[in-house]
Structure formats: C-alpha cells, structure tokens
mmCIF file of C-alpha atoms in Angstrom:
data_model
loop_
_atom_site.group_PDB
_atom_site.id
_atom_site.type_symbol
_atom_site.label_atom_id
_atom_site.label_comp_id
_atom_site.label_asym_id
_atom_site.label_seq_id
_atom_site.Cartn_x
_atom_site.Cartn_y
_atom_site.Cartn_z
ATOM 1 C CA UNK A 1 0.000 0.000 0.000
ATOM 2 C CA UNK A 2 1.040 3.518 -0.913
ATOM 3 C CA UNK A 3 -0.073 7.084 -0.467
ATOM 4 C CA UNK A 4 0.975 10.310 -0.032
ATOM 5 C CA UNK A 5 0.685 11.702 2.862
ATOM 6 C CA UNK A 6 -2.079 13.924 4.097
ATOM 7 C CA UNK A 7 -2.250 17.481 5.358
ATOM 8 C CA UNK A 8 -0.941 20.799 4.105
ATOM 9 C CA UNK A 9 2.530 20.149 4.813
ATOM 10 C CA UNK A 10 2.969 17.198 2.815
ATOM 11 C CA UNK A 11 1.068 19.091 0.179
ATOM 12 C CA UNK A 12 3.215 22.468 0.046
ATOM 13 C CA UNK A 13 6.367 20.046 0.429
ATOM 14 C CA UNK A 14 5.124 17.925 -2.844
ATOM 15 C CA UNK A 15 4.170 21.603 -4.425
ATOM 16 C CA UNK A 16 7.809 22.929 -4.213
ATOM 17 C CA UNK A 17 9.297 19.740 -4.991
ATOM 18 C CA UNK A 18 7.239 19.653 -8.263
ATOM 19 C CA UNK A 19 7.678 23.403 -8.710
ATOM 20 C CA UNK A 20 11.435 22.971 -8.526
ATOM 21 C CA UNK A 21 11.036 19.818 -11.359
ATOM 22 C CA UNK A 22 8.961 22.184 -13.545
ATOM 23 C CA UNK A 23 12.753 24.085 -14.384
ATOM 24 C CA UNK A 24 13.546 20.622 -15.981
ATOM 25 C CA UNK A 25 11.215 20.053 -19.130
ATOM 26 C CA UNK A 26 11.800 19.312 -22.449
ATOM 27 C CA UNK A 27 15.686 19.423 -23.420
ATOM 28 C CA UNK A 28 16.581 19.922 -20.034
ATOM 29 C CA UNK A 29 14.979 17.564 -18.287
ATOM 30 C CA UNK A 30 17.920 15.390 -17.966
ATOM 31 C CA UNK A 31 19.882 18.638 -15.995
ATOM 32 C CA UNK A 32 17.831 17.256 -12.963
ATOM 33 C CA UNK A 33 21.305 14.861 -12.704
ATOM 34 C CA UNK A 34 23.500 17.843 -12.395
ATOM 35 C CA UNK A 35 25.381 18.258 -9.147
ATOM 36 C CA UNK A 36 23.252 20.557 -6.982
ATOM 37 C CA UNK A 37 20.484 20.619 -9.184
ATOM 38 C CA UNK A 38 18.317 19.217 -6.477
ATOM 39 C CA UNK A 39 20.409 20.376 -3.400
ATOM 40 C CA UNK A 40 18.365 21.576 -0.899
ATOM 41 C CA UNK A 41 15.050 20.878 -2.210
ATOM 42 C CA UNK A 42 12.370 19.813 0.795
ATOM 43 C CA UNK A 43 11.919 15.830 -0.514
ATOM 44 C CA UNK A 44 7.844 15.174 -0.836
ATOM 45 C CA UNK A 45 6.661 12.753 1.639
ATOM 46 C CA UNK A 46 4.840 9.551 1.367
ATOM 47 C CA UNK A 47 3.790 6.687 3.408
ATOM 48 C CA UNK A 48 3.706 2.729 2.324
ATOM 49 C CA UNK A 49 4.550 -0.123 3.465
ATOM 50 C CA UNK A 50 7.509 -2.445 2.890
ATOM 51 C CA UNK A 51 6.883 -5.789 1.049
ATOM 52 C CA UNK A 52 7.627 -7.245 5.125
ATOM 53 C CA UNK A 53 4.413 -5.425 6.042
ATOM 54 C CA UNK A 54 6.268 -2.577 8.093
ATOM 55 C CA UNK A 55 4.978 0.932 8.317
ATOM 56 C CA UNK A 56 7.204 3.813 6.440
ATOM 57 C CA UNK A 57 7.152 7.531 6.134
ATOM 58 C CA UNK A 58 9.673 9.748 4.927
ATOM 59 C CA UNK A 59 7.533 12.453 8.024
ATOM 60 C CA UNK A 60 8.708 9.382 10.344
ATOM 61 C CA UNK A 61 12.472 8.835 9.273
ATOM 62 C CA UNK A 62 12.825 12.228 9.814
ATOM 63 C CA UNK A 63 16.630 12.549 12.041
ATOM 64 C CA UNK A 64 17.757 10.122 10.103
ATOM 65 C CA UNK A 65 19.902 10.596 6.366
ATOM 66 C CA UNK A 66 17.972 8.322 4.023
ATOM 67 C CA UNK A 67 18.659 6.725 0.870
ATOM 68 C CA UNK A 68 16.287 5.905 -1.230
ATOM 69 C CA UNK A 69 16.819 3.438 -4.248
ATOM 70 C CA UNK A 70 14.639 3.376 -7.444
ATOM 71 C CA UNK A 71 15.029 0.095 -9.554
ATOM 72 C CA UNK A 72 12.873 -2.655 -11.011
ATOM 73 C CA UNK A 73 13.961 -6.918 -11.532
ATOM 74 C CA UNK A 74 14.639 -6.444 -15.283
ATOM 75 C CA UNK A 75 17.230 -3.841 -15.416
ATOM 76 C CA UNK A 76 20.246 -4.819 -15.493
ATOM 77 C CA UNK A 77 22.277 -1.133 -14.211
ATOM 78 C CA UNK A 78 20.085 -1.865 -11.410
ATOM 79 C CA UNK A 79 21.507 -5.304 -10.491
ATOM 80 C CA UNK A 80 25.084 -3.806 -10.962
ATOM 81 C CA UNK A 81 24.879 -1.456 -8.208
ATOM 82 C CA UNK A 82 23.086 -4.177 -6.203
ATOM 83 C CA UNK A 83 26.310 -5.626 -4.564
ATOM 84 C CA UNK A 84 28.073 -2.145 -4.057
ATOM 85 C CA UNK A 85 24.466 -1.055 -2.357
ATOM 86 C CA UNK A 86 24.999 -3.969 -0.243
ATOM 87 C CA UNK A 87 28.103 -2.894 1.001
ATOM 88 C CA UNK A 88 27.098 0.610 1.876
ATOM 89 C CA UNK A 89 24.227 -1.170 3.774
ATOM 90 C CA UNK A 90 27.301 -2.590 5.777
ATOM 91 C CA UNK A 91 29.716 0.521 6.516
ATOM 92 C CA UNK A 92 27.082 2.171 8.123
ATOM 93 C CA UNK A 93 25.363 -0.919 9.813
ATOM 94 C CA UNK A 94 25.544 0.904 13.275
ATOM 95 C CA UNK A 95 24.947 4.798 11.945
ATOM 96 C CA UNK A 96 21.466 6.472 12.113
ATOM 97 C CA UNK A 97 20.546 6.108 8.432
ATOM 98 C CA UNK A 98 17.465 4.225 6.357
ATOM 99 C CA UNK A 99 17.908 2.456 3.350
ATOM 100 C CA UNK A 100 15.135 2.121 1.539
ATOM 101 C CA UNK A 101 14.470 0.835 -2.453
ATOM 102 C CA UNK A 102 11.462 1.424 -3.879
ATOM 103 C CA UNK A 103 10.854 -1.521 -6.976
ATOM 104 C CA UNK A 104 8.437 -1.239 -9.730
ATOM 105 C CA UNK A 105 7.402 -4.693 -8.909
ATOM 106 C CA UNK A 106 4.343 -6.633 -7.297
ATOM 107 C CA UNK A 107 4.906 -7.411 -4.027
ATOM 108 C CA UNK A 108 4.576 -11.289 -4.495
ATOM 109 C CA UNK A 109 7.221 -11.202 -7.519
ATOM 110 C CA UNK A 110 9.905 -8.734 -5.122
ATOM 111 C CA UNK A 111 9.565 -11.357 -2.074
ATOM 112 C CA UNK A 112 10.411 -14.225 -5.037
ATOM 113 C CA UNK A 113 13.373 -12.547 -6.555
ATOM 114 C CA UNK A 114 14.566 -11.440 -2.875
ATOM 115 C CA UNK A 115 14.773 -15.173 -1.502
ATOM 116 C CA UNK A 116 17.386 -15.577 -4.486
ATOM 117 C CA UNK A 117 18.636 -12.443 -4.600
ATOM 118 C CA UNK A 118 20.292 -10.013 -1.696
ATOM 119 C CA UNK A 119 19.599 -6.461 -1.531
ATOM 120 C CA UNK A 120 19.899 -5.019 2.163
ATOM 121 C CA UNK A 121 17.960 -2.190 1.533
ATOM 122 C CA UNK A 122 14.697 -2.283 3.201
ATOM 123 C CA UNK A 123 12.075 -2.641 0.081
ATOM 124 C CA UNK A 124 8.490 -1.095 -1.100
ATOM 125 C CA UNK A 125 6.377 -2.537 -3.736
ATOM 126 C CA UNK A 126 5.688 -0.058 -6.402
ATOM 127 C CA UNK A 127 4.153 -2.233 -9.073
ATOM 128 C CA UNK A 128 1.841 1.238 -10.424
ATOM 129 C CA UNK A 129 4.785 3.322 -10.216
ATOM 130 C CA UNK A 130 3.191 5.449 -7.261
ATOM 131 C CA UNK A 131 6.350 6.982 -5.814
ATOM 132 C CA UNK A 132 8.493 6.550 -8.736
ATOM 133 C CA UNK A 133 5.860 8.476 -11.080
ATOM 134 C CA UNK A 134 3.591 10.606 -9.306
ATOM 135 C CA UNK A 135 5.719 11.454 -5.926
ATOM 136 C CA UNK A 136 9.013 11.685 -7.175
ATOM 137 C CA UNK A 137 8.796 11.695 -11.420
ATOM 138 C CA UNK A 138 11.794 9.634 -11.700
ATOM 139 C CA UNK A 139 12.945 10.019 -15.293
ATOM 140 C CA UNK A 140 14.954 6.483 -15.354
ATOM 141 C CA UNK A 141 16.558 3.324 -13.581
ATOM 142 C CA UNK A 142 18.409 3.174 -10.927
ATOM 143 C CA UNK A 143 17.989 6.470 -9.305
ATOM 144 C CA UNK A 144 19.453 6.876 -6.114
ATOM 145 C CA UNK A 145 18.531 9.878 -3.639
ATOM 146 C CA UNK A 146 20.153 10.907 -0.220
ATOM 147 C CA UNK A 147 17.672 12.934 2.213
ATOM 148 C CA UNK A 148 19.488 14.987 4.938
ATOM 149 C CA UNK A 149 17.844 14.649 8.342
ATOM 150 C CA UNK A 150 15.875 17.388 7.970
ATOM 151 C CA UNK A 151 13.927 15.989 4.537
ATOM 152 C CA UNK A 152 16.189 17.525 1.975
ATOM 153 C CA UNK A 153 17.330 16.326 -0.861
ATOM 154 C CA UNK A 154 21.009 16.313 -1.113
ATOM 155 C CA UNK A 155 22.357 13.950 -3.634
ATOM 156 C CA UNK A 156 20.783 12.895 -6.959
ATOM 157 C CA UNK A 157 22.218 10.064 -9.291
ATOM 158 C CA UNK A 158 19.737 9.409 -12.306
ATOM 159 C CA UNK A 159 20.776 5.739 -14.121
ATOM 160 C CA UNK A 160 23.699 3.312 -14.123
ATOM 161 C CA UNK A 161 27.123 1.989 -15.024
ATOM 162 C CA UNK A 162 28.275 -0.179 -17.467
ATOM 163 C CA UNK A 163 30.370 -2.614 -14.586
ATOM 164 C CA UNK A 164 30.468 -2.966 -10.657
ATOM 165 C CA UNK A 165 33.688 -1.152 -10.847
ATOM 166 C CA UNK A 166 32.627 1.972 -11.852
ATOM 167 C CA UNK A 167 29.521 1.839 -9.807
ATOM 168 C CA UNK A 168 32.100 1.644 -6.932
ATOM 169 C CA UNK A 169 34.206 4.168 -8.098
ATOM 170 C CA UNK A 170 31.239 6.383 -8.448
ATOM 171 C CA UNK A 171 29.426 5.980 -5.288
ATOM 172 C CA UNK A 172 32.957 5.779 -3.708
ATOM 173 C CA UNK A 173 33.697 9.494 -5.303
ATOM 174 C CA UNK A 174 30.095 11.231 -4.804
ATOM 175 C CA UNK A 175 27.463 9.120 -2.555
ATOM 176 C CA UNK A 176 29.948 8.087 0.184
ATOM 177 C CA UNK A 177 30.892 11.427 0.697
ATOM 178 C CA UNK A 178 27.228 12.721 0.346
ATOM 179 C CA UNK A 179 26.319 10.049 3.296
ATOM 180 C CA UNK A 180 29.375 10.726 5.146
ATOM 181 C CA UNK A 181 28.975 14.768 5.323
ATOM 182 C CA UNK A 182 24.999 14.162 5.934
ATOM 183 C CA UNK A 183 25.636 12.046 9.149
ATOM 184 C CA UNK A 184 28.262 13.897 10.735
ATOM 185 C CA UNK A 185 25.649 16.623 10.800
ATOM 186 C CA UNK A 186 23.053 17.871 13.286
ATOM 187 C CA UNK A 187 19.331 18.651 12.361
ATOM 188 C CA UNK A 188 18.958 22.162 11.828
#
C-alpha cells in the first residue's frame, strides 16, 4: 500500500518539490542529474509499506539521512549497483541512516526474486509506479537519492554503469561522501 501523505505540509512540500522539477522540461529535463540541481530541495513525503508489512514515512524517518533506491527486476544497471548497495548497507550498519528501495514490482514477484537475490535495503512494492511516477517523477533506472535529516534532498544520481567497478568508483567518489557529510551533521 502507498499514499501520499495527508495534510498541508505534505502538500506544500510535494508543491515545491514539483515546482522545482517544472525548471527541468523538455531538453533539459535530464539537468535534474547535475550536481546541486536538487540540493536543498524539501523531498515530498509519502507513506507505504515495505513488502515485510512494516509501516514507512519519509515524516517518520525524519533525524535520520535516508537513501532511497529506485530500480525494477529487469534492469540490469540496477543489479550492478546491487552488490556495491549492499556494502554501503554494511559501513554504516551501526549509523542512524534508512535504506530504503522502492521496486516497480508486485509485491509477491519482489519477495520471489529477494529469496534468491540479496539487496539489504529495506524494500516497497511499487508495481503502479506510485512513488516513482507521481511522488518523485523519476525520469529512469536506478535512481538513487540521499535525504538529509531534515527531509532535503542532497544527492541525486539518475541511471547506471556499465560494470560494478565503476559503480564503486562512483558511489565511492560522490554518494559516500554525500552520506558521510549528511551524518556527521546535526538537524537544523
């Protein structure tokens, strides 16, 4: 189950999240990658459940960084970053962060692929696209966002790599430190 969530605050956060996204039409609407493009921006909250039948909000994981993961069975950048996900999962095992991936899958076909397949990350159904589409417009697969503690958006990485390698290298070069810098600071 998924829905955004109610009142006026999560509507005037989804109203300046989507105002912000209206700078990247047409042409441009791949620019929404660019470093800083999203900096800052208040993420829109939502509410679902995980395909483990636990309660999520991004109102809820507020406090904590979060890093959200958008990816579906069939693509195969997705599956490379799988392992180097993992691994993140691990370095910061005892830190005050949420990993969460959000799959544009049925629930019953996620818990299937999952028994055979590790991802650490905490995982929400999205079979309709829900968050992907509607909350978040995410242009393609994998997308990977970091949330400060505070609900902003401060890293953006729109698709994948050809090998594991450079999906290490890259999250090594620009997530790490995203996470890193995110953690070591206070809500304000």
């Amino acid at each position: 189950m998924v829905c955004l969530t109610g009142g006026n605050v999560a509507f005037a956060q989804q109203n300046a999240y989507e105002e912000v996204l209206s700078r990247f039409i047409g042409e441009h609407k791949y620019d929404i990658e660019k470093p800083g493009a999203l900096d800052g921006v208040q993420a829109p909250d939502f509410s679902a459940e995980t395909i483990v039948g636990k309660s999520v909000s991004l109102a809820s994981l507020k406090g904590k960084v979060i890093v959200l993961n958008f990816w579906f069975i069939a693509c195969k950048p997705c599956k490379l970053e799988v392992d180097p996900l993992n691994e993140i999962v691990d370095k910061y095992k005892n830190k005050d962060i949420v990993f969460l991936s959000i799959a544009r899958e049925k629930q019953e076909d996620l818990l299937q692929y999952l028994a055979a397949n590790t991802f650490d990350f905490q995982t929400i159904a999205d079979p309709k696209a829900f968050i992907a589409g509607d909350v978040f417009h995410i242009l393609g697969y994998p997308t990977t966002i970091v949330i400060d503690r505070i609900g902003k958006i401060r890293y953006y990485s729109l698709g994948g790599k050809i090998n594991e390698d450079a999906v290490r290298a890259d999250f090594k070069r620009e997530l790490i430190p995203v996470i890193d810098e995110h953690l070591s600071k206070d809500m304000k």
